[in-house]
């Protein structure tokens, strides 16, 4: 059946000049960074406080990971159902301290040794993030832009520590580790002074990045945001702030597609950014009415994002990571659905005759562009996807869900 579908698809795509084997080979090279924080509803294992920073995971589906071992077990399960080799995206709050309380500004590479070993053994990469929320020092909702220098410094030190950890991860795994800074800083109501907090953030970042790092191991990025819960009127780290900061300091912008006004599209930003920067990082998510971080589905914007990556010839210039957290459904399933959808979107984009479409546009044949785009949606892309899953030894179509159900019964349902 899978073979039959493959042959049928191969012929149809060949007719429009697409080599599906080349597309599958390209897809197999794309690493997606799977965010560990879907596994435990962005809790972390420090036991110091509830989720803060204007983000929220809602729902109480049973079986969430309560410790590092359970989280690792769940990540393994998820990866067994996702084709290809990828990366794990970690946060500082997932440090392994063996019960010892380690201040975030005192974190060291050794606290992530277990994760490095885990990744090494499985041939996975790691990405890393400082955690500037869910902490008493972030209780005011201000971190790197805090007017109190003691607090601001604490967070500067934290980010310096996490960059060193990222460097360690990169060196150990012999591939770049994306170190991404996101801060929750902002104000609920219209601020009296928009300048000073941004000035302080700029100073903090200058200090954090003052130590040069080998780009073979660490790639620095900054992630902007338009608003968060409780900081509806103003965010210090806005898009313009970081876009300029990144351009001037030769670091990466990370675009999270939940962090813009609803009609503003990250897909449209990709080519603009790539004209001016070597690389770009993404947090792919699904905002529903707000930055709700729903599981990524195979929707129009995801496909559009994938299309831009492919047709800008930027597969190796765009670092793709996922960022969502749904606590109302099986968390392993959430990962599998999101990861497979991102891959499907990329495959869909890889199976398009982009040159032909671009030529139609150039020649002003907009009817043809629309017609072909719509017809392409009906091509047997699902058959190519099935073949890819089978080729990579993971369940084809909805079969993976049976595995998750068994895992839920045998493992997740037994958790306290
Ligand atoms: C929050 C940002 C940020 C976080 C993670 C946990 O709005 O998107 O990326 O989701 O760092
Ligand atoms: Zn994000």
Short mmCIF file of C-alpha atoms and ligand atoms in Angstrom, two decimals:
data_model
loop_
_atom_site.label_atom_id
_atom_site.label_comp_id
_atom_site.label_asym_id
_atom_site.label_seq_id
_atom_site.Cartn_x
_atom_site.Cartn_y
_atom_site.Cartn_z
CA UNK A 1 0.00 0.00 0.00
CA UNK A 2 2.73 2.47 1.01
CA UNK A 3 4.84 1.45 -2.00
CA UNK A 4 1.87 1.80 -4.30
CA UNK A 5 1.13 5.28 -2.98
CA UNK A 6 4.76 6.24 -3.35
CA UNK A 7 4.89 5.13 -6.98
CA UNK A 8 1.67 6.91 -7.80
CA UNK A 9 2.90 10.09 -6.11
CA UNK A 10 6.29 9.89 -7.77
CA UNK A 11 4.71 9.88 -11.18
CA UNK A 12 2.29 12.70 -10.51
CA UNK A 13 4.95 14.94 -8.99
CA UNK A 14 7.36 14.10 -11.75
CA UNK A 15 4.87 15.51 -14.21
CA UNK A 16 5.30 18.91 -12.60
CA UNK A 17 9.05 18.59 -12.33
CA UNK A 18 9.29 17.54 -8.70
CA UNK A 19 11.65 14.80 -7.56
CA UNK A 20 10.07 13.37 -4.43
CA UNK A 21 13.22 11.49 -3.42
CA UNK A 22 15.16 14.75 -3.39
CA UNK A 23 12.40 16.28 -1.27
CA UNK A 24 12.54 13.40 1.20
CA UNK A 25 16.31 13.61 1.40
CA UNK A 26 16.07 17.34 2.12
CA UNK A 27 13.41 16.74 4.78
CA UNK A 28 15.50 14.11 6.50
CA UNK A 29 18.26 16.70 6.98
CA UNK A 30 16.05 19.20 8.81
CA UNK A 31 16.37 19.20 12.58
CA UNK A 32 13.53 20.63 14.57
CA UNK A 33 14.10 21.66 18.15
CA UNK A 34 11.49 20.01 20.35
CA UNK A 35 10.75 22.16 23.40
CA UNK A 36 11.01 20.11 26.59
CA UNK A 37 8.52 22.34 28.39
CA UNK A 38 5.43 20.81 26.76
CA UNK A 39 6.16 17.74 28.88
CA UNK A 40 5.53 19.35 32.27
CA UNK A 41 3.39 22.41 31.49
CA UNK A 42 6.38 24.81 31.73
CA UNK A 43 6.89 23.99 35.41
CA UNK A 44 10.56 23.11 35.62
CA UNK A 45 11.89 21.06 38.50
CA UNK A 46 13.18 23.71 40.89
CA UNK A 47 10.07 23.73 43.05
CA UNK A 48 10.24 27.45 43.65
CA UNK A 49 7.06 28.85 42.26
CA UNK A 50 4.17 28.81 39.88
CA UNK A 51 4.47 29.66 36.21
CA UNK A 52 4.79 33.43 35.83
CA UNK A 53 5.85 35.90 33.17
CA UNK A 54 2.49 36.37 31.48
CA UNK A 55 2.36 32.94 29.87
CA UNK A 56 -0.08 30.20 30.87
CA UNK A 57 -0.56 26.46 30.41
CA UNK A 58 -4.20 25.56 31.00
CA UNK A 59 -5.73 22.14 31.61
CA UNK A 60 -5.05 19.27 33.98
CA UNK A 61 -4.68 16.20 31.83
CA UNK A 62 -3.19 13.45 33.99
CA UNK A 63 0.29 12.01 33.57
CA UNK A 64 2.57 15.00 33.30
CA UNK A 65 6.28 14.51 33.96
CA UNK A 66 7.11 15.20 37.61
CA UNK A 67 10.88 14.93 37.40
CA UNK A 68 13.77 14.79 34.95
CA UNK A 69 13.62 11.01 34.54
CA UNK A 70 9.95 11.08 33.65
CA UNK A 71 10.50 13.96 31.27
CA UNK A 72 13.32 12.08 29.55
CA UNK A 73 11.19 8.96 29.35
CA UNK A 74 8.42 10.98 27.68
CA UNK A 75 10.81 12.65 25.27
CA UNK A 76 12.07 9.21 24.26
CA UNK A 77 8.53 8.05 23.65
CA UNK A 78 7.76 11.10 21.54
CA UNK A 79 10.91 10.77 19.44
CA UNK A 80 10.12 7.11 18.78
CA UNK A 81 7.04 8.35 16.90
CA UNK A 82 8.63 11.26 15.04
CA UNK A 83 10.68 10.59 11.91
CA UNK A 84 14.31 11.77 11.90
CA UNK A 85 16.89 12.98 14.40
CA UNK A 86 16.25 16.31 16.04
CA UNK A 87 17.16 18.60 18.92
CA UNK A 88 15.78 19.10 22.42
CA UNK A 89 15.18 22.65 23.56
CA UNK A 90 15.89 23.06 27.27
CA UNK A 91 15.34 25.81 29.80
CA UNK A 92 17.58 26.62 32.76
CA UNK A 93 14.80 25.51 35.11
CA UNK A 94 15.39 21.93 33.99
CA UNK A 95 18.80 21.80 35.65
CA UNK A 96 19.71 18.52 37.34
CA UNK A 97 20.85 19.49 40.84
CA UNK A 98 20.03 16.28 42.72
CA UNK A 99 17.89 17.99 45.30
CA UNK A 100 20.40 20.75 45.98
CA UNK A 101 19.08 24.29 45.64
CA UNK A 102 21.24 26.12 43.11
CA UNK A 103 20.57 29.79 42.46
CA UNK A 104 19.97 30.50 38.80
CA UNK A 105 22.93 32.85 38.61
CA UNK A 106 25.12 30.03 39.91
CA UNK A 107 24.17 27.37 37.39
CA UNK A 108 27.04 25.50 35.79
CA UNK A 109 27.57 23.08 32.92
CA UNK A 110 27.66 20.18 35.36
CA UNK A 111 23.98 20.75 36.10
CA UNK A 112 23.24 19.81 32.52
CA UNK A 113 25.60 16.89 32.21
CA UNK A 114 22.74 14.44 32.42
CA UNK A 115 20.96 16.13 29.53
CA UNK A 116 24.15 16.17 27.48
CA UNK A 117 24.63 12.46 28.08
CA UNK A 118 21.02 11.83 27.19
CA UNK A 119 21.38 13.74 23.92
CA UNK A 120 24.75 12.23 23.05
CA UNK A 121 23.51 8.69 23.46
CA UNK A 122 20.65 9.32 21.10
CA UNK A 123 22.42 11.46 18.52
CA UNK A 124 20.30 14.51 19.35
CA UNK A 125 21.31 18.16 19.57
CA UNK A 126 20.49 20.59 22.36
CA UNK A 127 19.30 24.19 22.44
CA UNK A 128 19.13 26.25 25.57
CA UNK A 129 17.30 29.15 27.22
CA UNK A 130 17.86 31.13 30.38
CA UNK A 131 14.71 31.12 32.55
CA UNK A 132 13.72 34.66 33.50
CA UNK A 133 10.29 33.90 34.95
CA UNK A 134 8.68 31.71 37.65
CA UNK A 135 11.13 33.00 40.25
CA UNK A 136 11.00 35.34 43.29
CA UNK A 137 13.54 37.67 41.64
CA UNK A 138 11.09 38.05 38.75
CA UNK A 139 8.12 38.73 41.02
CA UNK A 140 7.77 42.33 39.78
CA UNK A 141 7.53 41.15 36.22
CA UNK A 142 10.84 42.86 35.48
CA UNK A 143 14.22 41.18 35.01
CA UNK A 144 16.90 42.52 32.66
CA UNK A 145 15.17 45.91 32.63
CA UNK A 146 14.61 46.15 36.38
CA UNK A 147 15.38 49.58 37.89
CA UNK A 148 16.95 47.86 40.90
CA UNK A 149 20.50 47.03 39.90
CA UNK A 150 20.70 44.10 42.32
CA UNK A 151 17.86 42.36 40.56
CA UNK A 152 19.01 43.34 37.10
CA UNK A 153 22.48 42.02 37.87
CA UNK A 154 21.14 38.75 39.15
CA UNK A 155 19.54 38.17 35.77
CA UNK A 156 22.58 39.36 33.85
CA UNK A 157 24.61 36.81 35.79
CA UNK A 158 22.02 34.17 35.07
CA UNK A 159 22.23 34.79 31.32
CA UNK A 160 26.01 34.80 31.42
CA UNK A 161 25.89 31.45 33.19
CA UNK A 162 23.45 29.98 30.68
CA UNK A 163 25.59 31.10 27.73
CA UNK A 164 28.48 29.16 29.24
CA UNK A 165 26.22 26.15 29.61
CA UNK A 166 25.13 26.52 25.98
CA UNK A 167 28.78 26.61 24.95
CA UNK A 168 29.37 23.41 26.91
CA UNK A 169 26.41 21.74 25.22
CA UNK A 170 27.59 22.83 21.79
CA UNK A 171 31.12 21.59 22.39
CA UNK A 172 30.03 18.27 23.82
CA UNK A 173 27.60 17.58 21.02
CA UNK A 174 29.80 19.13 18.37
CA UNK A 175 27.07 21.29 16.89
CA UNK A 176 25.77 24.78 17.61
CA UNK A 177 23.46 25.26 20.56
CA UNK A 178 20.95 28.05 20.11
CA UNK A 179 20.92 30.24 23.21
CA UNK A 180 17.73 32.28 23.20
CA UNK A 181 16.86 35.06 25.59
CA UNK A 182 13.22 35.83 26.23
CA UNK A 183 12.19 38.09 29.09
CA UNK A 184 8.68 38.80 30.38
CA UNK A 185 9.40 42.45 31.23
CA UNK A 186 6.64 44.93 30.64
CA UNK A 187 3.83 47.01 32.13
CA UNK A 188 0.15 46.40 32.59
CA UNK A 189 -0.86 49.97 31.94
CA UNK A 190 0.37 52.78 29.77
CA UNK A 191 3.90 53.52 30.96
CA UNK A 192 5.14 56.94 31.96
CA UNK A 193 8.57 56.12 30.60
CA UNK A 194 9.13 53.74 27.71
CA UNK A 195 12.73 54.73 27.17
CA UNK A 196 14.48 53.90 30.44
CA UNK A 197 13.48 50.22 30.71
CA UNK A 198 14.68 49.68 27.14
CA UNK A 199 17.89 51.54 27.89
CA UNK A 200 18.43 49.21 30.85
CA UNK A 201 17.64 46.13 28.77
CA UNK A 202 20.15 47.30 26.18
CA UNK A 203 22.81 47.73 28.86
CA UNK A 204 22.05 44.30 30.30
CA UNK A 205 22.32 42.63 26.91
CA UNK A 206 25.59 44.42 26.16
CA UNK A 207 26.98 43.01 29.36
CA UNK A 208 25.67 39.51 28.69
CA UNK A 209 27.14 39.42 25.19
CA UNK A 210 30.42 41.09 26.18
CA UNK A 211 32.06 37.70 26.35
CA UNK A 212 32.66 36.47 22.80
CA UNK A 213 31.67 32.89 22.09
CA UNK A 214 32.61 30.50 19.34
CA UNK A 215 29.76 30.47 16.85
CA UNK A 216 30.45 26.82 16.09
CA UNK A 217 29.06 26.08 19.54
CA UNK A 218 26.78 28.92 20.58
CA UNK A 219 24.35 30.90 18.49
CA UNK A 220 22.88 33.85 20.37
CA UNK A 221 19.31 34.88 19.77
CA UNK A 222 16.80 37.28 21.29
CA UNK A 223 13.03 36.77 21.24
CA UNK A 224 10.61 39.69 21.17
CA UNK A 225 6.99 39.83 22.21
CA UNK A 226 4.07 42.17 21.72
CA UNK A 227 2.23 41.57 25.03
CA UNK A 228 1.66 39.09 27.84
CA UNK A 229 -0.98 38.56 30.50
CA UNK A 230 -0.51 41.38 32.99
CA UNK A 231 1.78 43.27 30.64
CA UNK A 232 -0.79 44.25 28.07
CA UNK A 233 0.30 47.82 27.44
CA UNK A 234 4.03 47.61 26.98
CA UNK A 235 6.76 45.02 26.58
CA UNK A 236 10.32 46.19 26.96
CA UNK A 237 11.68 43.65 24.49
CA UNK A 238 9.53 44.62 21.53
CA UNK A 239 10.15 43.49 17.95
CA UNK A 240 11.76 46.75 16.86
CA UNK A 241 13.97 46.78 19.92
CA UNK A 242 15.37 43.32 19.27
CA UNK A 243 15.46 43.55 15.50
CA UNK A 244 17.73 46.56 15.78
CA UNK A 245 19.71 45.11 18.64
CA UNK A 246 20.30 41.86 16.78
CA UNK A 247 21.28 43.62 13.54
CA UNK A 248 23.75 45.92 15.29
CA UNK A 249 25.32 43.18 17.38
CA UNK A 250 25.33 40.43 14.80
CA UNK A 251 23.15 38.02 16.74
CA UNK A 252 19.93 36.29 15.72
CA UNK A 253 16.36 37.41 15.97
CA UNK A 254 14.01 34.69 17.10
CA UNK A 255 10.51 35.14 15.73
CA UNK A 256 7.72 33.43 17.67
CA UNK A 257 4.60 33.44 15.53
CA UNK A 258 2.45 33.99 18.63
CA UNK A 259 4.19 37.26 19.39
CA UNK A 260 2.73 39.58 16.78
CA UNK A 261 -0.55 41.24 16.09
CA UNK A 262 -3.03 38.66 14.80
CA UNK A 263 -2.98 39.78 11.17
CA UNK A 264 0.79 40.16 11.12
CA UNK A 265 2.42 37.05 9.69
CA UNK A 266 5.83 35.62 10.52
CA UNK A 267 5.90 33.93 7.11
CA UNK A 268 6.02 37.37 5.52
CA UNK A 269 8.86 38.47 7.80
CA UNK A 270 11.15 35.56 6.89
CA UNK A 271 12.42 36.83 3.51
CA UNK A 272 12.82 40.37 4.85
CA UNK A 273 14.91 39.16 7.75
CA UNK A 274 16.98 36.82 5.58
CA UNK A 275 17.94 39.64 3.25
CA UNK A 276 19.80 41.25 6.13
CA UNK A 277 20.83 38.42 8.44
CA UNK A 278 22.71 35.19 7.86
CA UNK A 279 20.43 33.23 10.11
CA UNK A 280 17.05 33.43 11.75
CA UNK A 281 15.43 31.42 14.53
CA UNK A 282 11.77 30.52 14.89
CA UNK A 283 9.40 29.48 17.63
CA UNK A 284 6.57 27.84 15.78
CA UNK A 285 3.34 27.85 17.73
CA UNK A 286 -0.40 28.34 17.17
CA UNK A 287 -1.94 31.44 18.67
CA UNK A 288 -5.72 31.20 19.09
CA UNK A 289 -7.07 34.74 19.61
CA UNK A 290 -3.97 35.55 21.65
CA UNK A 291 -0.51 34.08 22.31
CA UNK A 292 -2.21 30.93 23.58
CA UNK A 293 0.49 28.46 22.54
CA UNK A 294 -1.84 25.79 21.17
CA UNK A 295 -0.32 22.70 19.55
CA UNK A 296 0.93 23.36 16.03
CA UNK A 297 -1.50 22.08 13.40
CA UNK A 298 -1.08 21.71 9.68
CA UNK A 299 -2.63 25.09 9.03
CA UNK A 300 -2.14 27.72 6.40
CA UNK A 301 0.40 29.83 8.28
CA UNK A 302 2.60 26.85 9.16
CA UNK A 303 2.67 25.85 5.52
CA UNK A 304 3.37 29.43 4.53
CA UNK A 305 6.28 29.59 6.98
CA UNK A 306 7.65 26.34 5.57
CA UNK A 307 7.26 27.63 2.02
CA UNK A 308 9.29 30.74 2.80
CA UNK A 309 12.07 28.67 4.35
CA UNK A 310 12.20 26.42 1.30
CA UNK A 311 11.84 29.01 -1.44
CA UNK A 312 14.31 31.41 0.16
CA UNK A 313 16.71 28.48 -0.08
CA UNK A 314 17.20 28.89 3.63
CA UNK A 315 16.84 25.43 5.13
CA UNK A 316 20.26 25.77 6.73
CA UNK A 317 19.72 29.40 7.73
CA UNK A 318 16.47 29.11 9.63
CA UNK A 319 16.62 27.35 12.99
CA UNK A 320 13.22 25.86 13.63
CA UNK A 321 11.99 25.28 17.16
CA UNK A 322 8.52 24.62 18.52
CA UNK A 323 6.93 26.49 21.39
CA UNK A 324 3.54 25.43 22.70
CA UNK A 325 2.15 24.02 25.92
CA UNK A 326 -1.24 22.42 26.14
CA UNK A 327 -1.99 20.83 29.53
CA UNK A 328 -5.46 19.67 28.50
CA UNK A 329 -4.36 16.75 26.31
CA UNK A 330 -1.84 13.93 26.41
CA UNK A 331 1.50 15.75 26.41
CA UNK A 332 3.42 13.12 24.45
CA UNK A 333 0.73 13.28 21.79
CA UNK A 334 1.01 17.09 21.78
CA UNK A 335 4.70 16.83 20.92
CA UNK A 336 4.15 14.18 18.25
CA UNK A 337 1.35 16.14 16.61
CA UNK A 338 3.29 19.40 16.60
CA UNK A 339 6.56 17.91 15.39
CA UNK A 340 4.98 15.82 12.66
CA UNK A 341 2.94 18.79 11.50
CA UNK A 342 6.01 20.97 11.20
CA UNK A 343 7.65 18.24 9.15
CA UNK A 344 4.56 17.81 7.00
CA UNK A 345 4.52 21.53 6.30
CA UNK A 346 8.16 21.39 5.24
CA UNK A 347 7.50 18.39 3.03
CA UNK A 348 4.53 20.12 1.44
CA UNK A 349 6.77 23.10 0.70
CA UNK A 350 9.49 20.86 -0.68
CA UNK A 351 7.02 19.32 -3.10
CA UNK A 352 6.13 22.55 -4.86
CA UNK A 353 7.39 23.81 -8.23
CA UNK A 354 8.62 27.10 -6.78
CA UNK A 355 10.54 28.22 -9.85
CA UNK A 356 7.56 27.71 -12.07
CA UNK A 357 5.31 29.61 -9.67
CA UNK A 358 7.81 32.45 -9.34
CA UNK A 359 8.01 32.75 -13.10
CA UNK A 360 4.23 32.95 -13.35
CA UNK A 361 4.28 35.77 -10.80
CA UNK A 362 7.07 37.57 -12.64
CA UNK A 363 5.15 37.34 -15.88
CA UNK A 364 2.04 38.69 -14.20
CA UNK A 365 0.10 35.44 -14.58
CA UNK A 366 -1.69 35.71 -11.28
CA UNK A 367 -4.57 33.49 -12.39
CA UNK A 368 -2.10 30.70 -13.03
CA UNK A 369 -0.42 31.20 -9.66
CA UNK A 370 -3.70 30.91 -7.81
CA UNK A 371 -4.90 27.97 -9.90
CA UNK A 372 -1.71 25.94 -9.53
CA UNK A 373 -1.40 26.70 -5.82
CA UNK A 374 -4.90 25.38 -5.26
CA UNK A 375 -4.40 22.28 -7.41
CA UNK A 376 -1.19 21.46 -5.55
CA UNK A 377 -3.19 21.04 -2.39
CA UNK A 378 -4.82 17.99 -3.96
CA UNK A 379 -1.60 16.26 -4.96
CA UNK A 380 -0.87 12.97 -3.13
CA UNK A 381 1.40 14.58 -0.61
CA UNK A 382 0.04 12.30 2.14
CA UNK A 383 1.41 9.27 0.30
CA UNK A 384 4.89 10.82 0.27
CA UNK A 385 4.59 11.55 3.98
CA UNK A 386 3.56 7.95 4.68
CA UNK A 387 6.56 6.71 2.76
CA UNK A 388 8.83 9.00 4.78
CA UNK A 389 7.45 7.76 8.10
CA UNK A 390 7.81 4.16 7.02
CA UNK A 391 11.32 4.77 5.71
CA UNK A 392 12.25 6.25 9.10
CA UNK A 393 10.77 3.39 11.07
CA UNK A 394 7.98 5.30 12.77
CA UNK A 395 4.25 4.53 12.66
CA UNK A 396 2.42 5.54 9.52
CA UNK A 397 -0.61 7.86 9.72
CA UNK A 398 -2.69 7.71 12.93
CA UNK A 399 -1.07 4.44 14.06
CA UNK A 400 1.24 6.38 16.37
CA UNK A 401 -1.73 7.20 18.56
CA UNK A 402 -2.10 3.53 19.51
CA UNK A 403 1.45 3.65 20.86
CA UNK A 404 0.68 6.75 22.88
CA UNK A 405 -2.46 5.10 24.28
CA UNK A 406 -0.47 2.06 25.42
CA UNK A 407 2.15 4.35 26.94
CA UNK A 408 -0.56 6.29 28.72
CA UNK A 409 -2.02 3.10 30.15
CA UNK A 410 1.28 1.54 31.18
CA UNK A 411 3.28 4.58 32.23
CA UNK A 412 1.52 7.94 32.42
CA UNK A 413 -1.58 6.77 34.29
CA UNK A 414 0.61 5.32 37.04
CA UNK A 415 2.23 8.64 37.88
CA UNK A 416 1.41 10.52 41.04
C1 LIG B 1 6.90 33.27 25.90
C2 LIG B 1 7.93 32.89 24.88
C3 LIG B 1 8.99 31.94 25.34
C4 LIG B 1 8.46 30.84 26.23
C5 LIG B 1 9.45 29.75 26.52
C6 LIG B 1 9.03 28.89 27.65
O1 LIG B 1 5.87 33.98 25.36
O2 LIG B 1 7.31 32.40 23.74
O3 LIG B 1 9.67 31.43 24.25
O4 LIG B 1 7.33 30.26 25.68
O5 LIG B 1 10.70 30.28 26.70
ZN1 LIG B 2 8.58 31.54 22.22
#
